Amino acid sequence: MPESAKPVPAVTAAALRRALIAGTRRVIAARDELNRINVFPVPDGDTGSNLSSTLGHVLQGALSRRSRHIGELLVRIGNDAIDGARGNSGAIMAQFLYGLAEHARNAPALDAQTLADAVRRGADSARSALAHPVEGTILSVIAAFADALEEAARQHSADPQGGFATALQRARSALADTPKQMAVLQKAGVVDAGARGFVDWLEGIAEYVEGGPRALRMRGAMPAANDAGEMPAHVHEDVDPARRYCTECLVLGEGIDRAAMQAALAALDIDSLVVAGGATRVRVHGHVGTPQTLFDACATFGNVEAMKADDMVLQQRSAESPGKVAVVADSAGDLPAEIAERYGIHIVPVRVSLDGRDYLDRLGLTAGEFYRRMAISEKLPQTSQPPTGDFRRLFEHVLAYQPGAVYVGLSRPLSGTLQAGETAARGFSKPVRVFDTGHACAGEALLAWRAGEMADAGADADAIEAELVRLKPLTRTWALARDISHAVRGGRIPRWAEPMVRYSGLLPIAAIKPDGKLSIAGGLFARKQAPEAFARYIAKRTPRAQGWRLIVGHSDALADGERLLAALRERLPIAEAHLIEVGPAVGAHAGPGTLVVGLQPAPL
């Protein structure tokens, strides 16, 4: 057959799908090692988890079903990658795949030139997703891989396999050079974790190309990057406390101007900004001090979904606490910020829906802002449990470093939040205890406080759980509502009760019962002196022979909260007390003006 008549070798959709499955599985197998060497852009030890999660989303989506058309397959891969992108490296990888798909969407197969052009488009697209591209990262390795593929295609190499092998070797060399380009990598004695993950992905693909179906088997952990196998030193100054939240969201819409979105976000005080995607879906990643700043800016371009904000300072504390059990709570507990900070307690935010938008409690919407927006809203705000994925992502991180975790959660009868935590806790090799506090708000916060205190002192999970079991029936939670209209509108109190309360002047008092349910416990006729009357009511029902820990909460009623705290201090022996503004878990249902009290015996 004449040379010109020979068929041009090309990659089919079926072969590409299997090769990408092999590459993805190799990255997943290397997850822990990638986490271990992660020191840039911040040493938060999650690059492997982020890349694995991003590619795992593709594995469970586009790669889980067959396709006859390579362009169709790549478009599905690109969309799934954007939807599931996590972290800085995950977002860059997603944009690479999305850009590659944009070029090859009409290709029934990939010859060497089409592959090279598509990879170049993906490399350029990934670089454009960053507000401030940095060399010595995954971007440099992707660029080297793209350059080598283009050179191979120009040198009359019609075979994609041969060009890929050459480009893989170039990517390996670029990976080895990353410490020369970034001092932080050289100091830690590691290569860039995101770049290493990209090379792992390529090597998995190469294994399928060379070995066929046997490469589709899951592989064990990858060898350590250094002979000692030790964790690289964390570079503390790389986590800016002023931008402590690793924040992400997915923006959906029609005709989204990604360049305009990137410009708008770049004008804000956002570090490590990545804006990946296209006209209908954009994944945004950035490090900020106030996550809602990023979410609000994104909301001007489309619908904001899949929000998350991880506290990198607490993540780093986990990495530095290999002997301490991690303590996790949910934001319905309204734990005082200084207590959470003191003991390194991780908080999973509940979701708040207000005026057609969803928010992250405390992180996306502060308590004060919630009450301000609620006052002008036509609809009653709603709260919902955190997604199981929020718990699982947090458990994955802390268990990568710490010996176990205890989740101290909202009362089961009051919410599905505890069940979401239980579902997320399954399947880990290290123990994750899920403890039903039987309380909410201040009572739940007191139990989380004690758990964090014990963990900080070195107690194991068994001891922490035993102490929580002891304290649960001794912990008390009360609430006084000035206005029950919100509870009536939400269906928690019958409508006939509202006029009776309004005309009688009765202020109902609710309490958490031993079964974890909320019930009416009494009432007060004392509107002007309600804080003091509430304090007298609680003091009459509280033993004075021991010291107490106290948390007083208020719903947009600071002056009343201060009066209540002062009155309780006069009547009870208080060892330590905190005043907090409670969030939407209480405010959405009880309304402004509500006062909450939590009491617990102080440790001897």
Coordinates of C-alpha atoms in Angstrom, one line a residue:
M1 CA 0.0 0.0 0.0
P2 CA 1.4 3.4 -0.9
E3 CA 2.5 5.6 2.0
S4 CA -0.3 8.2 1.2
A5 CA -2.9 5.5 1.2
K6 CA -2.1 4.1 4.7
P7 CA -4.8 4.9 7.3
V8 CA -3.8 7.6 9.8
P9 CA -3.7 6.1 13.3
A10 CA -6.3 7.7 15.5
V11 CA -7.7 7.4 19.1
T12 CA -11.3 6.2 19.3
A13 CA -13.8 7.2 21.9
A14 CA -13.8 3.7 23.5
A15 CA -10.0 3.7 23.8
L16 CA -9.8 7.2 25.2
R17 CA -12.5 6.4 27.8
R18 CA -10.6 3.4 29.0
A19 CA -7.3 5.3 29.1
L20 CA -8.8 8.2 31.1
I21 CA -10.3 5.7 33.5
A22 CA -6.8 4.3 34.1
G23 CA -5.3 7.8 34.5
T24 CA -8.0 8.8 37.0
R25 CA -7.6 5.7 39.1
R26 CA -3.9 6.3 39.3
V27 CA -4.5 9.8 40.6
I28 CA -6.9 8.4 43.2
A29 CA -4.4 5.9 44.3
A30 CA -1.8 8.6 44.7
R31 CA -4.1 10.9 46.7
D32 CA -2.4 10.5 50.1
E33 CA 1.0 11.1 48.6
L34 CA -0.1 14.2 46.8
N35 CA -1.7 15.5 50.0
R36 CA 1.6 14.8 51.8
I37 CA 3.7 16.9 49.5
N38 CA 1.2 19.8 49.1
V39 CA 2.9 23.1 50.1
F40 CA 1.7 25.5 47.4
P41 CA -0.3 27.7 47.1
V42 CA -0.9 27.0 50.8
P43 CA 0.3 24.0 52.8
D44 CA -3.2 22.7 53.6
G45 CA -2.6 19.1 52.6
D46 CA -5.5 18.6 50.2
T47 CA -4.3 18.7 46.7
G48 CA -4.5 15.0 46.3
S49 CA -8.1 15.0 47.7
N50 CA -9.1 17.8 45.4
L51 CA -7.7 16.3 42.3
S52 CA -9.2 12.9 43.2
S53 CA -12.5 14.4 43.9
T54 CA -12.5 16.4 40.6
L55 CA -11.5 13.4 38.5
G56 CA -13.7 11.1 40.5
H57 CA -16.7 13.2 39.6
V58 CA -15.8 12.6 35.9
L59 CA -15.2 8.9 36.6
Q60 CA -18.7 8.5 38.1
G61 CA -20.3 10.6 35.4
A62 CA -19.0 10.8 31.8
L63 CA -16.5 7.9 32.1
S64 CA -19.2 5.6 33.6
R65 CA -21.0 5.2 30.3
R66 CA -19.8 4.4 26.8
S67 CA -19.7 6.9 23.9
R68 CA -19.1 6.3 20.2
H69 CA -18.1 9.9 19.4
I70 CA -14.9 11.3 21.0
G71 CA -16.1 14.9 20.8
E72 CA -19.3 14.0 22.7
L73 CA -17.3 12.1 25.3
L74 CA -14.9 15.0 25.8
V75 CA -17.7 17.6 26.2
R76 CA -19.3 15.4 28.9
I77 CA -15.9 15.1 30.6
G78 CA -15.3 18.8 30.5
N79 CA -18.8 19.6 31.9
D80 CA -18.5 17.0 34.7
A81 CA -15.0 18.3 35.6
I82 CA -16.2 21.9 36.0
D83 CA -19.3 20.8 38.0
G84 CA -17.1 18.6 40.3
A85 CA -14.0 20.7 40.5
R86 CA -12.5 21.1 43.9
G87 CA -9.5 23.2 45.1
N88 CA -7.0 25.2 43.1
S89 CA -5.4 22.3 41.2
G90 CA -8.8 20.6 40.6
A91 CA -10.2 23.8 39.1
I92 CA -7.1 24.1 36.8
M93 CA -7.4 20.5 35.8
A94 CA -11.1 21.0 35.1
Q95 CA -10.4 24.0 32.9
F96 CA -7.7 22.0 31.0
L97 CA -10.3 19.3 30.2
Y98 CA -13.0 21.8 29.4
G99 CA -10.7 23.7 26.9
L100 CA -9.5 20.4 25.4
A101 CA -13.2 19.5 24.8
E102 CA -14.0 22.9 23.3
H103 CA -11.5 22.2 20.5
A104 CA -12.3 18.6 19.9
R105 CA -16.1 18.7 20.3
N106 CA -16.7 17.9 16.6
A107 CA -14.0 15.2 16.3
P108 CA -15.2 11.6 15.8
A109 CA -11.6 10.5 16.7
L110 CA -8.3 12.0 17.6
D111 CA -5.3 11.9 15.2
A112 CA -1.9 13.2 16.3
Q113 CA -2.5 16.8 15.0
T114 CA -6.0 17.1 16.5
L115 CA -4.8 15.7 19.8
A116 CA -1.9 18.2 19.9
D117 CA -4.2 21.1 19.0
A118 CA -6.8 20.1 21.6
V119 CA -4.2 19.8 24.3
R120 CA -2.8 23.2 23.4
R121 CA -6.2 24.7 23.7
G122 CA -6.6 23.0 27.0
A123 CA -3.3 24.3 28.3
D124 CA -4.0 27.9 27.2
S125 CA -7.5 27.7 28.7
A126 CA -6.1 26.4 32.0
R127 CA -3.6 29.3 32.1
S128 CA -6.4 31.9 31.3
A129 CA -8.4 30.6 34.3
L130 CA -5.9 32.0 36.8
A131 CA -5.8 35.7 37.6
H132 CA -2.1 35.4 38.4
P133 CA -0.5 32.3 36.8
V134 CA 2.6 31.0 38.6
E135 CA 5.4 28.9 37.0
G136 CA 6.6 25.8 38.7
T137 CA 3.1 24.5 39.1
I138 CA 0.7 22.3 37.2
L139 CA 0.5 25.0 34.5
S140 CA 4.2 24.6 33.7
V141 CA 3.9 20.8 33.3
I142 CA 0.7 21.1 31.2
A143 CA 2.5 23.6 28.9
A144 CA 5.5 21.4 28.5
F145 CA 3.3 18.4 27.7
A146 CA 1.4 20.5 25.1
D147 CA 4.7 21.8 23.5
A148 CA 6.0 18.3 23.1
L149 CA 2.8 17.1 21.5
E150 CA 2.9 19.9 19.0
E151 CA 6.5 19.2 18.2
A152 CA 5.8 15.5 17.6
A153 CA 2.9 16.4 15.3
R154 CA 5.0 18.8 13.3
Q155 CA 7.7 16.2 12.9
H156 CA 5.5 14.1 10.7
S157 CA 4.5 11.8 13.5
A158 CA 1.0 10.6 12.5
D159 CA 0.8 8.2 15.4
P160 CA -0.7 9.7 18.6
Q161 CA 0.8 7.0 20.7
G162 CA 4.4 7.9 19.8
G163 CA 3.8 11.6 20.3
F164 CA 2.2 10.9 23.7
A165 CA 5.1 8.9 24.9
T166 CA 7.5 11.7 24.0
A167 CA 5.3 14.4 25.6
L168 CA 5.0 12.3 28.8
Q169 CA 8.8 12.3 29.2
R170 CA 8.8 16.1 28.7
A171 CA 6.1 16.4 31.4
R172 CA 8.2 14.3 33.8
S173 CA 11.2 16.6 33.2
A174 CA 9.1 19.7 33.8
L175 CA 7.8 18.2 37.0
A176 CA 11.4 17.5 38.2
D177 CA 12.2 21.2 37.5
T178 CA 9.4 22.7 39.6
P179 CA 11.5 23.0 42.7
K180 CA 14.0 25.1 40.7
Q181 CA 11.2 27.5 39.8
M182 CA 9.6 27.9 43.3
A183 CA 11.7 28.4 46.4
V184 CA 8.9 27.0 48.7
L185 CA 9.1 23.7 46.9
Q186 CA 12.9 23.6 47.1
K187 CA 12.7 24.5 50.9
A188 CA 10.3 21.6 51.5
G189 CA 12.2 19.2 49.3
V190 CA 9.2 18.3 47.1
V191 CA 7.8 18.8 43.6
D192 CA 4.6 20.7 43.1
A193 CA 1.7 18.4 44.2
G194 CA -0.7 19.6 41.5
A195 CA 1.9 19.1 38.8
R196 CA 2.7 15.6 40.2
G197 CA -1.0 14.8 40.0
F198 CA -1.1 15.7 36.4
V199 CA 1.9 13.5 35.6
D200 CA 0.3 10.7 37.6
W201 CA -2.7 11.1 35.4
L202 CA -0.6 10.9 32.2
E203 CA 1.3 7.9 33.5
G204 CA -2.0 6.1 34.2
I205 CA -3.1 6.8 30.6
A206 CA 0.3 5.6 29.4
E207 CA -0.1 2.3 31.3
Y208 CA -3.3 1.7 29.5
V209 CA -1.8 2.5 26.1
E210 CA 1.1 0.1 26.8
G211 CA -0.7 -2.6 28.8
G212 CA -4.3 -2.5 27.8
P213 CA -7.1 -3.5 30.2
R214 CA -4.8 -4.6 33.0
A215 CA -4.1 -0.9 33.6
L216 CA -7.7 -0.4 34.6
R217 CA -7.1 -2.2 37.9
M218 CA -6.9 0.1 41.0
R219 CA -3.4 0.5 42.2
G220 CA -1.9 0.8 45.7
A221 CA -0.4 3.9 47.1
M222 CA 2.4 5.5 45.1
P223 CA 5.9 5.6 46.5
A224 CA 6.9 8.5 48.7
A225 CA 8.7 11.4 47.0
N226 CA 11.6 11.3 49.4
D227 CA 13.3 8.4 51.0
A228 CA 12.5 9.4 54.6
G229 CA 8.8 9.3 53.9
E230 CA 8.3 12.2 56.3
M231 CA 5.7 14.9 56.1
P232 CA 7.3 18.0 54.5
A233 CA 7.5 21.0 56.8
H234 CA 4.5 23.3 56.6
V235 CA 5.3 26.9 55.7
H236 CA 3.0 28.7 58.1
E237 CA 3.4 32.1 56.5
D238 CA 1.8 30.9 53.3
V239 CA -1.6 30.7 55.0
D240 CA -2.8 34.3 55.3
P241 CA -5.2 34.6 58.2
A242 CA -6.8 37.5 56.5
R243 CA -7.7 35.1 53.6
R244 CA -8.2 32.0 55.6
Y245 CA -11.2 30.5 53.7
C246 CA -10.6 28.3 50.6
T247 CA -13.9 29.3 48.9
E248 CA -15.6 27.7 45.8
C249 CA -18.8 27.8 44.0
L250 CA -20.4 26.8 40.7
V251 CA -22.1 29.4 38.6
L252 CA -24.8 28.3 36.1
G253 CA -26.5 30.4 33.5
E254 CA -26.6 31.3 29.8
G255 CA -24.0 33.4 28.0
I256 CA -21.8 33.8 31.1
D257 CA -18.9 36.2 30.3
R258 CA -16.1 34.3 32.0
A259 CA -13.5 37.1 31.3
A260 CA -15.8 39.7 32.8
M261 CA -16.4 37.5 35.8
Q262 CA -12.6 37.0 36.3
A263 CA -12.0 40.8 36.0
A264 CA -14.8 41.5 38.6
L265 CA -13.3 38.9 41.0
A266 CA -9.8 40.0 40.4
A267 CA -10.8 43.5 41.6
L268 CA -11.7 42.1 45.0
D269 CA -9.2 41.0 47.7
I270 CA -9.0 37.4 46.5
D271 CA -5.9 35.3 46.4
S272 CA -5.3 32.1 44.3
L273 CA -8.2 33.0 42.1
V274 CA -9.2 30.4 39.5
V275 CA -12.2 31.0 37.2
A276 CA -12.8 27.9 35.1
G277 CA -15.5 26.9 32.7
G278 CA -17.5 28.4 29.8
A279 CA -20.7 30.2 28.8
T280 CA -23.1 28.0 30.8
R281 CA -21.1 26.8 33.8
V282 CA -18.2 28.3 35.6
R283 CA -16.3 27.0 38.6
V284 CA -14.7 29.7 40.8
H285 CA -12.0 29.1 43.4
G286 CA -10.3 31.7 45.6
H287 CA -8.9 32.4 49.1
V288 CA -10.8 35.1 50.9
G289 CA -11.5 36.5 54.3
T290 CA -15.2 36.8 53.7
P291 CA -16.7 34.0 51.5
Q292 CA -19.9 35.9 50.9
T293 CA -17.9 38.6 49.0
L294 CA -17.0 36.0 46.4
F295 CA -20.5 34.5 46.3
D296 CA -22.2 37.9 45.9
A297 CA -19.9 38.8 43.0
C298 CA -20.5 35.6 41.3
A299 CA -24.3 35.9 41.7
T300 CA -24.3 38.9 39.3
F301 CA -23.3 36.5 36.5
G302 CA -25.7 33.6 37.2
N303 CA -27.1 31.2 39.8
V304 CA -24.6 30.3 42.5
E305 CA -24.6 26.6 43.6
A306 CA -22.3 24.1 45.2
M307 CA -20.8 26.6 47.7
K308 CA -18.1 25.7 50.1
A309 CA -15.6 27.5 52.3
D310 CA -12.9 25.5 54.1
D311 CA -11.0 27.1 56.9
M312 CA -7.3 26.7 55.9
V313 CA -6.0 27.8 59.3
L314 CA -7.9 25.0 61.0
Q315 CA -6.9 22.6 58.3
Q316 CA -3.3 23.4 59.0
R317 CA -3.8 22.9 62.7
S318 CA -5.1 19.4 61.9
A319 CA -2.0 18.7 60.0
E320 CA 0.0 19.8 63.0
S321 CA -2.0 17.7 65.5
P322 CA -1.3 14.1 64.6
G323 CA -2.0 12.9 68.2
K324 CA -5.3 14.7 68.8
V325 CA -8.8 13.6 68.0
A326 CA -10.6 16.1 65.7
V327 CA -13.8 17.6 67.0
V328 CA -16.5 18.7 64.5
A329 CA -19.7 20.6 65.1
D330 CA -22.4 22.1 62.8
S331 CA -23.3 25.8 62.8
A332 CA -26.7 25.1 64.3
G333 CA -24.8 24.8 67.5
D334 CA -23.9 28.5 67.5
L335 CA -20.6 27.8 69.1
P336 CA -18.8 31.0 70.2
A337 CA -16.1 31.8 67.7
E338 CA -13.5 32.2 70.4
I339 CA -14.2 28.7 71.7
A340 CA -14.0 27.2 68.2
E341 CA -10.7 29.0 67.6
R342 CA -9.3 28.1 71.1
Y343 CA -9.8 24.4 70.6
G344 CA -9.6 24.1 66.8
I345 CA -13.2 22.9 66.5
H346 CA -14.3 22.5 62.8
I347 CA -17.7 23.8 61.9
V348 CA -19.9 22.5 59.1
P349 CA -22.3 25.2 58.0
V350 CA -26.0 24.6 57.6
R351 CA -27.7 26.1 54.5
V352 CA -30.0 29.2 54.6
S353 CA -32.4 30.0 51.8
L354 CA -33.5 33.7 51.6
D355 CA -35.1 35.5 48.7
G356 CA -34.4 32.7 46.3
R357 CA -30.7 32.4 47.2
D358 CA -28.8 29.9 49.3
Y359 CA -26.2 30.9 51.8
L360 CA -23.7 29.2 54.1
D361 CA -24.5 29.9 57.7
R362 CA -21.9 32.2 59.3
L363 CA -19.4 31.8 56.4
G364 CA -21.7 33.0 53.6
L365 CA -24.1 35.0 55.7
T366 CA -23.3 36.4 59.1
A367 CA -25.9 36.4 61.8
G368 CA -26.3 40.1 61.7
E369 CA -26.6 40.2 57.9
F370 CA -29.2 37.4 58.1
Y371 CA -31.4 39.4 60.3
R372 CA -31.0 42.5 58.2
R373 CA -32.0 40.7 55.1
M374 CA -34.8 38.8 56.8
A375 CA -36.4 42.1 57.9
I376 CA -36.9 43.2 54.3
S377 CA -37.7 39.8 52.9
E378 CA -41.3 39.0 51.8
K379 CA -40.8 35.3 52.4
L380 CA -39.9 33.4 55.5
P381 CA -36.3 32.2 55.4
Q382 CA -35.7 28.5 55.4
T383 CA -32.8 26.4 56.7
S384 CA -31.6 23.0 55.5
Q385 CA -29.1 20.4 56.6
P386 CA -25.6 20.5 55.1
P387 CA -25.0 18.1 52.2
T388 CA -23.3 14.9 53.2
G389 CA -20.4 15.9 51.0
D390 CA -19.6 18.8 53.3
F391 CA -19.1 16.4 56.2
R392 CA -17.2 13.9 54.2
R393 CA -14.8 16.4 52.8
L394 CA -14.0 17.6 56.3
F395 CA -13.7 14.1 57.6
E396 CA -11.3 13.2 54.8
H397 CA -9.1 16.0 55.6
V398 CA -8.8 15.6 59.4
L399 CA -8.4 11.8 59.2
A400 CA -5.5 12.2 56.8
Y401 CA -3.6 13.6 59.8
Q402 CA -5.4 12.9 63.1
P403 CA -6.2 9.5 64.7
G404 CA -10.0 9.9 64.7
A405 CA -12.9 12.4 64.8
V406 CA -15.9 13.1 66.9
Y407 CA -18.9 14.9 65.4
V408 CA -21.0 16.6 68.1
G409 CA -24.3 17.2 66.3
L410 CA -27.7 18.8 66.3
S411 CA -30.6 16.8 68.0
R412 CA -31.9 14.1 65.6
P413 CA -35.6 14.9 66.1
L414 CA -35.0 18.6 65.1
S415 CA -33.1 18.1 61.8
G416 CA -31.6 15.7 59.3
T417 CA -28.1 17.2 60.0
L418 CA -27.1 14.4 62.3
Q419 CA -28.0 11.8 59.7
A420 CA -26.0 13.6 57.0
G421 CA -23.0 13.4 59.3
E422 CA -23.6 9.7 60.0
T423 CA -23.8 8.9 56.3
A424 CA -20.5 10.8 55.7
A425 CA -18.8 9.0 58.5
R426 CA -19.1 5.5 56.9
G427 CA -16.3 3.7 55.3
F428 CA -13.3 5.4 56.9
S429 CA -10.4 3.2 58.2
K430 CA -10.1 5.6 61.2
P431 CA -12.9 5.9 63.7
V432 CA -15.5 8.7 63.3
R433 CA -17.9 9.0 66.2
V434 CA -21.2 10.7 65.7
F435 CA -22.8 12.0 68.9
D436 CA -26.4 13.1 69.1
T437 CA -26.4 15.9 71.6
G438 CA -30.1 15.9 72.0
H439 CA -29.8 19.7 72.0
A440 CA -29.6 22.7 69.7
C441 CA -28.1 26.2 69.7
A442 CA -26.5 26.9 73.1
G443 CA -26.9 23.4 74.6
E444 CA -25.3 21.8 71.6
A445 CA -22.5 24.4 71.7
L446 CA -21.7 23.6 75.3
L447 CA -21.3 19.9 74.5
A448 CA -19.0 20.7 71.5
W449 CA -17.0 23.0 73.7
R450 CA -16.4 20.3 76.2
A451 CA -15.4 17.8 73.5
G452 CA -13.0 20.3 72.0
E453 CA -11.5 21.0 75.4
M454 CA -10.9 17.3 76.1
A455 CA -9.5 16.6 72.6
D456 CA -7.1 19.5 73.1
A457 CA -5.9 18.0 76.4
G458 CA -5.2 14.7 74.6
A459 CA -8.3 12.6 75.5
D460 CA -9.1 9.8 73.1
A461 CA -12.5 9.3 71.3
D462 CA -13.8 6.9 73.9
A463 CA -13.1 9.3 76.8
I464 CA -14.7 12.2 74.9
E465 CA -17.8 10.2 74.1
A466 CA -18.1 8.9 77.7
E467 CA -18.0 12.5 79.0
L468 CA -20.6 13.7 76.5
V469 CA -22.9 10.9 77.5
R470 CA -22.5 12.0 81.1
L471 CA -23.1 15.6 80.4
K472 CA -26.0 15.3 77.9
P473 CA -28.8 15.0 80.6
L474 CA -27.1 17.6 82.7
T475 CA -27.0 20.2 79.9
R476 CA -30.0 22.5 79.7
T477 CA -31.3 24.6 76.8
W478 CA -34.1 27.2 77.1
A479 CA -35.5 29.8 74.7
L480 CA -37.8 32.8 75.2
A481 CA -39.7 34.2 72.2
R482 CA -41.0 37.7 72.1
D483 CA -42.7 37.2 68.7
I484 CA -44.1 33.8 67.7
S485 CA -45.3 34.9 64.3
H486 CA -42.3 33.3 62.6
A487 CA -42.9 30.0 64.4
V488 CA -46.6 30.2 63.3
R489 CA -45.7 31.0 59.7
G490 CA -43.2 28.1 59.8
G491 CA -45.8 25.7 61.1
R492 CA -44.0 24.9 64.4
I493 CA -46.8 26.6 66.5
P494 CA -50.5 26.4 65.7
R495 CA -52.1 29.6 64.2
W496 CA -54.6 29.8 67.0
A497 CA -51.8 30.4 69.5
E498 CA -50.6 33.7 67.9
P499 CA -53.6 36.0 68.8
M500 CA -53.7 34.5 72.3
V501 CA -50.1 35.3 72.9
R502 CA -50.3 38.7 71.4
Y503 CA -53.4 39.9 73.4
S504 CA -52.4 38.2 76.7
G505 CA -48.8 39.5 76.7
L506 CA -47.6 36.0 77.5
L507 CA -44.0 35.3 76.4
P508 CA -43.7 31.5 75.8
I509 CA -40.6 29.6 77.1
A510 CA -39.4 26.6 75.2
A511 CA -37.0 23.9 76.4
I512 CA -35.3 20.9 75.0
K513 CA -36.8 17.7 76.5
P514 CA -34.8 14.6 77.3
D515 CA -35.9 13.0 74.0
G516 CA -34.3 15.9 72.1
K517 CA -37.5 17.5 71.0
L518 CA -38.5 21.2 71.6
S519 CA -41.6 21.9 73.7
I520 CA -43.3 24.7 75.5
A521 CA -42.2 24.7 79.1
G522 CA -43.9 27.7 80.5
G523 CA -44.5 31.4 80.0
L524 CA -43.9 34.9 81.4
F525 CA -45.9 38.1 81.7
A526 CA -43.1 40.5 81.7
R527 CA -42.5 42.2 78.4
K528 CA -40.4 45.2 79.7
Q529 CA -38.4 43.2 82.1
A530 CA -38.3 40.0 80.1
P531 CA -34.5 39.3 80.3
E532 CA -34.6 39.6 84.1
A533 CA -37.8 37.6 84.5
F534 CA -36.3 34.9 82.2
A535 CA -33.1 34.8 84.4
R536 CA -35.3 34.4 87.5
Y537 CA -37.2 31.6 85.8
I538 CA -34.0 29.7 85.0
A539 CA -32.3 30.3 88.3
K540 CA -35.3 28.8 90.2
R541 CA -34.8 25.6 88.2
T542 CA -31.0 25.4 88.4
P543 CA -29.0 24.0 91.4
R544 CA -26.6 26.5 92.9
A545 CA -24.3 24.0 94.6
Q546 CA -21.9 23.9 91.6
G547 CA -20.4 26.2 89.0
W548 CA -21.9 26.5 85.6
R549 CA -20.8 27.2 82.1
L550 CA -23.2 29.5 80.4
I551 CA -23.9 30.6 76.8
V552 CA -26.5 33.3 76.2
G553 CA -27.8 33.8 72.7
H554 CA -29.9 36.5 71.2
S555 CA -31.7 37.0 67.8
D556 CA -30.9 40.5 66.8
A557 CA -31.4 41.7 70.4
L558 CA -28.0 42.6 71.8
A559 CA -29.2 44.8 74.7
D560 CA -31.6 42.1 75.9
G561 CA -28.9 39.5 75.7
E562 CA -26.5 41.6 77.8
R563 CA -29.2 42.2 80.4
L564 CA -30.0 38.4 80.5
L565 CA -26.3 37.5 80.9
A566 CA -25.9 40.1 83.7
A567 CA -29.0 38.8 85.5
L568 CA -27.9 35.2 85.4
R569 CA -24.4 36.1 86.7
E570 CA -26.1 37.7 89.7
R571 CA -28.2 34.6 90.4
L572 CA -25.9 31.7 89.6
P573 CA -22.3 30.7 90.2
I574 CA -20.9 31.1 86.6
A575 CA -17.4 29.7 85.9
E576 CA -17.3 31.0 82.3
A577 CA -19.9 32.7 80.1
H578 CA -20.3 33.8 76.5
L579 CA -22.8 36.0 74.7
I580 CA -23.5 35.2 71.0
E581 CA -25.8 36.3 68.3
V582 CA -27.6 33.1 67.2
G583 CA -27.9 32.2 63.6
P584 CA -30.7 31.2 61.3
A585 CA -31.2 27.8 62.8
V586 CA -33.0 29.7 65.6
G587 CA -33.7 33.1 64.1
A588 CA -35.5 31.7 61.0
H589 CA -38.1 29.9 63.2
A590 CA -38.3 31.9 66.4
G591 CA -37.8 35.3 64.9
P592 CA -35.9 38.5 66.1
G593 CA -35.9 39.2 69.8
T594 CA -35.6 35.6 70.8
L595 CA -33.3 34.8 73.8
V596 CA -31.6 31.5 74.3
V597 CA -29.8 30.1 77.4
G598 CA -27.5 27.0 77.6
L599 CA -26.2 25.8 81.0
Q600 CA -23.8 23.0 81.7
P601 CA -21.9 22.0 84.9
A602 CA -18.4 23.3 84.7
P603 CA -15.5 20.8 84.8
L604 CA -14.2 20.3 88.3

